[in-house]
Tab-separated table of C-alpha atoms in Angstrom:
chain	number	residue	atom	x	y	z
A	371	MET	CA	20.036	27.483	-3.732
A	372	LYS	CA	20.632	24.779	-1.236
A	373	GLU	CA	17.999	22.137	-1.098
A	374	ILE	CA	16.376	20.614	2.092
A	375	GLN	CA	16.518	16.850	1.881
A	376	ILE	CA	16.191	14.474	4.831
A	377	ILE	CA	17.543	11.210	3.232
A	378	ARG	CA	20.246	11.891	0.542
A	379	GLY	CA	21.407	9.511	-2.195
A	380	LYS	CA	18.188	7.528	-2.363
A	381	GLU	CA	16.351	9.452	-5.168
A	382	ARG	CA	15.968	6.350	-7.337
A	383	LEU	CA	14.442	4.419	-4.450
A	384	GLY	CA	12.125	7.351	-3.838
A	385	GLU	CA	10.900	7.227	-7.425
A	386	ILE	CA	10.233	3.497	-7.231
A	387	LEU	CA	8.211	3.971	-4.053
A	388	PHE	CA	6.169	6.676	-5.780
A	389	ILE	CA	5.219	4.478	-8.895
A	390	ILE	CA	4.210	1.595	-6.542
A	391	GLY	CA	1.904	3.993	-4.635
A	392	ILE	CA	0.487	5.126	-7.995
A	393	VAL	CA	-0.248	1.547	-9.080
A	394	LEU	CA	-1.985	0.905	-5.749
A	395	GLU	CA	-4.037	4.038	-6.333
A	396	LEU	CA	-4.906	2.850	-9.720
A	397	VAL	CA	-6.128	-0.521	-8.382
A	398	VAL	CA	-8.525	1.209	-5.969
A	399	MET	CA	-9.816	3.512	-8.660
A	400	MET	CA	-10.699	0.821	-11.065
A	401	THR	CA	-12.257	-1.636	-8.543
A	402	ASP	CA	-14.251	1.171	-7.057
A	403	HIS	CA	-15.923	1.950	-10.424
A	404	CYS	CA	-16.617	-1.724	-10.909
A	405	ALA	CA	-20.270	-2.341	-9.833
A	406	SER	CA	-19.537	-6.050	-9.227
A	407	PHE	CA	-16.410	-6.094	-7.316
A	408	THR	CA	-15.117	-4.655	-3.972
A	409	LEU	CA	-11.432	-4.522	-3.232
A	410	PRO	CA	-10.634	-6.463	0.014
A	411	LEU	CA	-8.983	-4.273	2.654
A	412	ARG	CA	-9.288	-1.210	0.363
A	413	GLY	CA	-8.565	1.130	3.410
A	414	ARG	CA	-5.328	-0.649	4.026
A	415	VAL	CA	-4.180	-0.356	0.399
A	416	THR	CA	-4.648	3.392	0.524
A	417	GLN	CA	-2.835	3.515	3.667
A	418	VAL	CA	0.210	1.716	2.122
A	419	ALA	CA	0.153	4.025	-0.867
A	420	PHE	CA	0.120	7.035	1.600
A	421	ALA	CA	3.129	5.599	3.485
A	422	LEU	CA	4.959	5.064	0.214
A	423	PHE	CA	4.416	8.726	-0.855
A	424	ALA	CA	5.473	9.929	2.519
A	425	LEU	CA	8.821	7.924	2.139
A	426	LYS	CA	9.267	9.485	-1.230
A	427	ILE	CA	9.077	12.916	0.379
A	428	LEU	CA	11.929	12.069	2.728
A	429	THR	CA	14.170	11.073	-0.266
A	430	THR	CA	13.365	14.356	-2.164
A	431	GLY	CA	15.337	17.630	-2.089
A	432	TYR	CA	13.142	20.842	-1.794
A	433	ARG	CA	14.023	24.276	-2.295
A	434	PRO	CA	13.209	26.536	0.721
A	435	LYS	CA	10.170	28.011	-1.146
A	436	GLN	CA	8.886	24.572	-1.994
A	437	PHE	CA	9.585	23.414	1.644
A	438	ILE	CA	7.465	26.382	2.964
A	439	ILE	CA	4.564	25.493	0.573
A	440	MET	CA	4.804	21.843	1.693
A	441	ILE	CA	4.623	22.712	5.414
A	442	LEU	CA	1.667	24.988	4.828
A	443	CYS	CA	-0.288	22.524	2.750
A	444	GLY	CA	0.632	19.794	5.342
A	445	VAL	CA	-0.773	21.817	8.209
A	446	VAL	CA	-4.045	22.279	6.404
A	447	GLY	CA	-4.141	18.472	5.561
A	448	VAL	CA	-3.318	17.453	9.129
A	449	VAL	CA	-5.953	19.806	10.693
A	450	SER	CA	-8.498	18.555	8.141
A	451	TYR	CA	-7.993	14.934	9.146
A	452	LEU	CA	-8.059	15.746	12.847
A	453	THR	CA	-11.279	17.738	12.557
A	454	CYS	CA	-13.454	15.948	10.023
A	455	LYS	CA	-11.813	12.437	10.513
A	456	ASP	CA	-11.360	11.849	6.763
A	457	GLU	CA	-7.896	11.200	5.302
A	458	MET	CA	-8.491	12.528	1.785
A	459	VAL	CA	-7.127	15.902	2.063
A	460	VAL	CA	-3.757	14.839	3.710
A	461	ARG	CA	-3.422	11.814	1.359
A	462	LEU	CA	-3.964	14.100	-1.623
A	463	THR	CA	-1.427	16.794	-0.254
A	464	VAL	CA	1.305	14.042	0.317
A	465	MET	CA	0.847	12.512	-3.030
A	466	VAL	CA	1.139	15.761	-4.975
A	467	LEU	CA	4.151	17.069	-2.868
A	468	SER	CA	5.841	13.555	-3.342
A	469	SER	CA	5.693	14.094	-6.987
A	470	VAL	CA	8.567	16.510	-7.168
A	471	ASN	CA	11.508	15.412	-9.400
A	472	ILE	CA	9.336	12.375	-10.823
A	473	ASP	CA	9.542	11.551	-14.440
A	474	LEU	CA	5.916	12.623	-14.921
A	475	ASP	CA	5.639	11.410	-18.418
A	476	ARG	CA	6.374	7.813	-17.445
A	477	CYS	CA	3.942	8.211	-14.464
A	478	LEU	CA	1.098	9.503	-16.673
A	479	LYS	CA	1.619	6.569	-19.179
A	480	ILE	CA	1.392	4.195	-16.352
A	481	ILE	CA	-1.914	5.737	-15.192
A	482	LEU	CA	-3.242	5.667	-18.756
A	483	ALA	CA	-2.362	2.028	-19.274
A	484	GLY	CA	-3.822	0.975	-15.849
A	485	THR	CA	-7.089	2.958	-16.642
A	486	LEU	CA	-7.371	1.488	-20.119
A	487	LEU	CA	-6.816	-2.075	-18.876
A	488	GLY	CA	-9.253	-1.693	-15.990
A	489	THR	CA	-12.027	-0.237	-18.192
A	490	VAL	CA	-11.672	-2.896	-20.768
A	491	ALA	CA	-11.743	-5.557	-18.074
A	492	ILE	CA	-14.980	-4.210	-16.618
A	493	ILE	CA	-16.504	-3.859	-19.997
A	494	CYS	CA	-15.654	-7.363	-21.029
A	495	MET	CA	-16.850	-8.893	-17.781
A	496	SER	CA	-20.253	-7.168	-18.370
A	497	VAL	CA	-20.674	-8.027	-21.986
A	498	THR	CA	-19.680	-11.730	-21.504
A	499	GLY	CA	-22.138	-11.972	-18.540
A	500	ILE	CA	-19.297	-12.545	-16.024
A	501	ALA	CA	-20.084	-9.788	-13.743
A	502	GLY	CA	-21.892	-6.488	-13.790
A	503	ASP	CA	-25.036	-5.120	-15.379
A	504	MET	CA	-24.762	-3.801	-19.068
A	505	TYR	CA	-27.537	-1.295	-18.397
A	506	SER	CA	-30.070	0.072	-15.919
A	507	ILE	CA	-33.702	1.029	-16.449
A	508	ALA	CA	-35.029	3.548	-13.675
A	509	ASP	CA	-36.260	7.057	-13.142
A	510	PHE	CA	-33.188	9.074	-12.952
A	511	GLY	CA	-34.972	12.252	-12.050
A	512	ARG	CA	-35.673	13.482	-15.575
A	513	GLY	CA	-39.404	12.864	-16.095
A	514	GLY	CA	-39.730	9.124	-16.299
A	515	GLU	CA	-37.917	5.795	-16.810
A	516	GLU	CA	-34.855	5.652	-18.900
A	517	LYS	CA	-32.522	2.941	-20.181
A	518	ARG	CA	-28.883	3.944	-19.681
A	519	TRP	CA	-25.929	1.595	-20.502
A	520	MET	CA	-23.321	1.157	-17.919
A	521	PHE	CA	-21.330	-1.877	-19.159
A	522	GLY	CA	-20.299	-3.036	-15.632
A	523	PHE	CA	-19.682	0.347	-14.206
A	524	ASN	CA	-21.603	1.399	-11.120
A	525	HIS	CA	-23.326	4.230	-12.966
A	526	ALA	CA	-23.826	5.446	-16.473
A	527	ASN	CA	-22.340	8.747	-15.592
A	528	ASN	CA	-19.259	7.114	-14.235
A	529	LEU	CA	-18.757	5.210	-17.600
A	530	HIS	CA	-18.947	8.561	-19.509
A	531	CYS	CA	-16.709	10.271	-17.002
A	532	MET	CA	-14.175	7.437	-17.488
A	533	TYR	CA	-14.237	8.425	-21.090
A	534	TRP	CA	-13.451	12.020	-20.145
A	535	TYR	CA	-10.693	10.784	-17.917
A	536	ILE	CA	-9.019	8.628	-20.641
A	537	THR	CA	-9.490	11.358	-23.270
A	538	SER	CA	-7.806	14.033	-20.958
A	539	LEU	CA	-4.955	11.793	-20.282
A	540	VAL	CA	-4.387	11.021	-24.004
A	541	ILE	CA	-4.310	14.728	-24.736
A	542	LEU	CA	-2.057	15.426	-21.532
A	543	ILE	CA	0.508	12.837	-22.817
A	544	TYR	CA	0.278	12.870	-26.456
A	545	ARG	CA	-0.999	16.398	-27.294
A	546	GLU	CA	1.921	17.292	-29.643
A	547	ARG	CA	1.276	14.220	-31.920
A	548	ILE	CA	-2.552	14.555	-31.917
A	549	LYS	CA	-4.011	15.930	-35.206
A	550	ILE	CA	-7.401	17.173	-36.185
A	551	PRO	CA	-8.873	13.803	-37.300
A	552	VAL	CA	-8.051	12.346	-34.062
A	553	TYR	CA	-9.792	15.131	-32.145
A	554	VAL	CA	-12.805	14.597	-34.397
A	555	ALA	CA	-12.780	10.739	-33.761
A	556	LEU	CA	-12.650	11.409	-29.952
A	557	LEU	CA	-15.539	13.920	-30.327
A	558	ALA	CA	-17.480	11.376	-32.399
A	559	GLY	CA	-16.858	8.678	-29.649
A	560	ASP	CA	-18.137	11.107	-27.046
A	561	MET	CA	-21.278	11.795	-29.066
A	562	GLY	CA	-21.939	7.964	-29.682
A	563	LEU	CA	-21.393	7.184	-25.963
A	564	PHE	CA	-23.931	9.811	-24.988
A	565	PHE	CA	-26.668	8.093	-26.892
A	566	LEU	CA	-25.860	4.926	-24.543
A	567	THR	CA	-25.152	6.699	-21.248
A	568	ARG	CA	-27.477	9.834	-21.528
A	569	SER	CA	-24.818	11.537	-19.288
A	570	ARG	CA	-25.000	15.386	-20.035
A	571	SER	CA	-22.244	15.963	-17.504
A	572	GLY	CA	-19.813	13.619	-19.314
A	573	LEU	CA	-20.920	14.895	-22.768
A	574	LEU	CA	-20.444	18.549	-21.826
A	575	ALA	CA	-17.001	17.973	-20.108
A	576	VAL	CA	-15.473	15.921	-22.980
A	577	THR	CA	-16.862	18.215	-25.566
A	578	LEU	CA	-15.365	21.309	-23.814
A	579	VAL	CA	-11.962	19.766	-23.573
A	580	ILE	CA	-11.847	18.587	-27.324
A	581	VAL	CA	-13.386	21.638	-28.829
A	582	LEU	CA	-10.829	23.926	-27.024
A	583	CYS	CA	-8.056	21.784	-28.171
A	584	LEU	CA	-9.468	21.737	-31.598
A	585	VAL	CA	-9.837	25.543	-31.628
A	586	ALA	CA	-6.051	25.844	-30.733
A	587	GLU	CA	-5.174	23.411	-33.405
A	588	ILE	CA	-7.136	25.178	-36.185
A	589	PHE	CA	-6.572	28.716	-35.090
A	590	PRO	CA	-2.967	28.725	-33.512
A	591	LYS	CA	-3.051	32.577	-33.316
A	592	GLY	CA	-5.965	32.511	-31.018
A	593	GLU	CA	-4.004	30.384	-28.605
A	594	LYS	CA	-1.532	33.427	-28.112
A	595	SER	CA	-4.412	35.812	-27.148
A	596	ALA	CA	-5.005	36.423	-23.470
A	597	LEU	CA	-8.811	36.368	-23.945
A	598	PRO	CA	-9.613	32.686	-23.896
A	599	TYR	CA	-7.641	32.393	-20.691
A	600	VAL	CA	-9.384	35.226	-19.050
A	601	ILE	CA	-12.794	33.712	-20.012
A	602	GLY	CA	-11.570	30.417	-18.687
A	603	MET	CA	-10.645	31.878	-15.236
A	604	ALA	CA	-13.793	33.621	-15.171
A	605	ILE	CA	-15.641	30.321	-15.750
A	606	VAL	CA	-13.721	28.670	-12.868
A	607	VAL	CA	-14.633	31.738	-10.526
A	608	MET	CA	-18.320	31.712	-11.626
A	609	SER	CA	-18.533	27.932	-10.867
A	610	PHE	CA	-17.454	28.699	-7.297
A	611	VAL	CA	-19.737	31.686	-7.146
A	612	PHE	CA	-22.703	29.998	-8.459
A	613	THR	CA	-22.199	27.025	-5.828
A	614	VAL	CA	-21.861	29.559	-3.042
A	615	ILE	CA	-25.079	31.526	-4.088
A	616	ALA	CA	-27.082	28.309	-4.602
A	617	SER	CA	-25.904	27.036	-1.072
A	618	ALA	CA	-27.071	30.206	0.537
A	619	LEU	CA	-30.283	31.162	-1.480
A	620	GLY	CA	-31.303	28.055	-3.266
A	621	THR	CA	-32.223	28.358	-6.890
A	622	GLU	CA	-34.429	31.570	-6.721
A	623	GLY	CA	-34.056	33.722	-9.885
A	624	ARG	CA	-34.216	33.004	-13.573
A	625	LEU	CA	-30.473	32.414	-14.104
A	626	LEU	CA	-29.999	30.062	-11.261
A	627	GLY	CA	-33.372	28.440	-12.019
A	628	LEU	CA	-32.372	27.658	-15.658
A	629	LEU	CA	-29.009	26.452	-14.651
A	630	ASN	CA	-30.456	24.197	-12.137
A	631	LYS	CA	-32.824	22.704	-14.484
A	632	VAL	CA	-30.038	22.147	-17.015
A	633	LEU	CA	-28.095	20.513	-14.274
A	634	ASN	CA	-30.879	18.129	-13.250
A	635	SER	CA	-31.382	19.978	-9.811
A	636	ARG	CA	-27.727	19.863	-8.779
A	637	LEU	CA	-27.689	23.337	-7.648
A	638	TYR	CA	-30.852	22.946	-5.483
A	639	MET	CA	-29.131	20.028	-3.788
A	640	CYS	CA	-26.395	22.286	-2.680
A	641	TYR	CA	-29.094	24.195	-0.648
A	642	LYS	CA	-30.880	21.172	0.536
A	643	VAL	CA	-27.951	19.003	1.641
A	644	ALA	CA	-25.043	21.473	2.267
A	645	PRO	CA	-26.659	24.937	3.050
A	646	LEU	CA	-24.091	27.875	3.338
A	647	ASN	CA	-24.929	28.371	7.116
A	648	GLU	CA	-23.452	24.898	7.680
A	649	TRP	CA	-20.177	25.475	6.049
A	650	LYS	CA	-17.360	25.645	8.566
A	651	ILE	CA	-13.562	26.609	8.350
A	652	PHE	CA	-12.797	23.007	9.545
A	653	PRO	CA	-15.970	21.012	10.221
A	654	GLY	CA	-16.350	18.115	12.302
A	655	SER	CA	-16.973	14.447	10.875
A	656	ARG	CA	-19.802	14.768	8.403
A	657	VAL	CA	-21.697	12.466	6.147
A	658	THR	CA	-24.435	13.503	3.684
A	659	GLU	CA	-27.859	11.874	3.871
A	660	TYR	CA	-28.645	12.636	0.290
A	661	ALA	CA	-26.714	12.675	-2.893
A	662	LEU	CA	-24.653	15.889	-3.453
A	663	ASP	CA	-23.331	15.788	-7.048
A	664	ASN	CA	-21.798	19.338	-6.853
A	665	GLY	CA	-18.355	18.678	-5.910
A	666	ILE	CA	-17.495	22.256	-4.816
A	667	ALA	CA	-20.202	22.116	-2.363
A	668	TYR	CA	-19.319	18.693	-1.317
A	669	ILE	CA	-15.632	19.823	-0.539
A	670	ALA	CA	-16.835	22.798	1.402
A	671	TYR	CA	-19.354	20.900	3.409
A	672	ILE	CA	-17.379	17.843	4.185
A	673	TYR	CA	-13.712	19.149	4.314
A	674	GLY	CA	-14.240	22.783	5.179
A	675	ILE	CA	-13.847	26.240	3.678
A	676	ALA	CA	-10.134	26.248	4.193
A	677	VAL	CA	-9.754	23.207	1.991
A	678	MET	CA	-12.075	24.677	-0.690
A	679	ILE	CA	-9.820	27.866	-0.729
A	680	MET	CA	-6.703	25.715	-1.143
A	681	PHE	CA	-8.353	23.761	-3.799
A	682	LEU	CA	-9.511	27.024	-5.766
A	683	ALA	CA	-5.932	28.246	-5.469
A	684	ALA	CA	-4.615	25.171	-7.078
A	685	ILE	CA	-6.979	25.482	-9.864
A	686	MET	CA	-6.309	29.084	-10.555
A	687	TYR	CA	-2.577	28.335	-10.373
A	688	LEU	CA	-3.184	26.021	-13.318
A	689	CYS	CA	-5.260	28.530	-15.136
A	690	ILE	CA	-2.612	31.326	-14.650
A	691	ARG	CA	0.164	28.886	-15.731
A	692	ALA	CA	-1.807	28.039	-18.932
A	693	CYS	CA	-2.213	31.806	-19.521
A	694	ARG	CA	1.557	32.654	-18.954
A	695	LYS	CA	2.696	29.704	-21.210
A	696	ARG	CA	-0.201	30.246	-23.585
A	697	GLN	CA	-1.047	26.528	-23.289
A	698	MET	CA	-4.729	26.038	-24.476
A	699	TRP	CA	-4.478	22.216	-23.735
A	700	LEU	CA	-3.718	22.949	-20.104
A	701	LEU	CA	-6.593	25.389	-19.884
A	702	ALA	CA	-8.927	22.884	-21.588
A	703	LEU	CA	-8.020	20.024	-19.161
A	704	THR	CA	-8.443	22.290	-16.217
A	705	LEU	CA	-11.878	23.450	-17.263
A	706	GLY	CA	-12.950	19.968	-18.112
A	707	TYR	CA	-11.964	18.982	-14.583
A	708	VAL	CA	-13.813	21.757	-12.973
A	709	GLY	CA	-16.836	20.973	-15.130
A	710	ILE	CA	-16.906	17.269	-13.936
A	711	LEU	CA	-16.311	18.499	-10.399
A	712	PHE	CA	-19.274	20.870	-10.622
A	713	MET	CA	-21.620	18.116	-11.854
A	714	GLU	CA	-20.179	14.890	-10.598
A	715	SER	CA	-18.754	14.733	-7.161
A	716	SER	CA	-19.218	10.999	-6.964
A	717	PHE	CA	-16.504	10.520	-9.603
A	718	VAL	CA	-13.825	12.855	-8.454
A	719	THR	CA	-14.263	12.357	-4.623
A	720	ASN	CA	-13.663	8.614	-5.082
A	721	VAL	CA	-11.438	7.038	-2.454
A	722	SER	CA	-8.615	6.774	-5.101
A	723	LEU	CA	-6.701	9.956	-5.307
A	724	LEU	CA	-6.171	9.509	-9.100
A	725	CYS	CA	-9.828	10.320	-9.579
A	726	CYS	CA	-8.961	13.844	-8.723
A	727	PHE	CA	-7.581	14.800	-12.171
A	728	GLY	CA	-6.803	18.253	-10.744
A	729	ALA	CA	-4.139	16.445	-8.624
A	730	VAL	CA	-2.840	14.679	-11.708
A	731	LEU	CA	-2.372	17.929	-13.444
A	732	LEU	CA	-0.563	19.297	-10.380
A	733	LEU	CA	1.854	16.266	-10.284
A	734	GLY	CA	5.332	17.716	-10.955
A	735	ARG	CA	4.270	21.351	-10.829
A	736	LEU	CA	6.937	22.093	-7.998
A	737	SER	CA	9.674	20.123	-9.645
A	738	SER	CA	11.995	22.836	-10.616
A	739	GLU	CA	12.588	26.563	-10.143
A	740	ASP	CA	13.625	26.761	-13.833
A	741	GLU	CA	10.214	26.956	-15.609
A	742	GLU	CA	11.630	25.916	-18.992
A	743	LYS	CA	12.856	22.772	-17.362
A	744	VAL	CA	9.714	22.106	-15.733
A	745	GLU	CA	8.018	22.533	-19.067
A	746	LYS	CA	10.145	20.019	-20.719
A	747	ARG	CA	10.172	17.408	-18.024
A	748	CYS	CA	6.712	17.476	-16.725
A	749	PHE	CA	4.394	18.685	-19.582
């Protein structure tokens, strides 16, 4: 089938532009998580990255089906930008669509290396006293003052979420080489870090990812069953349903009340900050006066219902893909991301697009009509 390509013969240049854009997004991501440093001209850096991704699109050949999807997603992104005056959706759309025909394995290794380097640098600066507090003592809304270690990050939750992010990247890249002892070591690191950060959200997300991967490793026949994938998709749907109900009714009822208590009032904040009657298809420019940790409600309130539906469709695509290919690791990473989104919007709605791990999973998904070729090249 004939491809639609605006600039021909410049595929190699397009790939170089894409990698440079990824590096720029990496710089923004790591400096945003560092409590002691602010990147000068951060907005200009993200705009340069956006321009590089857009140029990559011009050098890429798209099949008609891909081109139609690109146009539809582009329209939603542009309308979102024109209405809510925020660039996030259109930037995210352009980055994912520009990833077609990219060597994803190399790209993911660059992201992992940059994330590890940045994390080590932030921790070292804090430990040596150069910059950044090692811990914070405050009332975090859990019944009294707590000492939570940050090691230079702007919040203890973000430190633990970074462990989730790195763990997910390691599994995504090296899953075929990872054996049971490695998973056990990653889980032990998760538990040990929890005693320092006291981050329930980080603990739950990392544990979910590792346990599912461990189950697939120990019981390979279970990976072939459709049941875990159906349960996974149900969990995704219920995350959205609970968010909608909480935004509409608050936390009335035993189930919502218990879940809200476990999540440290995160569901109640949906009702207080982003009530359902204020959700719009495409809202105007908005800011939240209070913290809104539930990322699903954050997306619907700030970017609109249309964007939330597009986002849910992308997540369900990953779940269905995992089911069709019987890839427990893909289901695990997708559920881990949904868990973090459900509990920690401040991490995934960062200015850098790479904080959206769902976008990282989607990179390269439209690369080929031949699914087996996609599987070999992209995952």
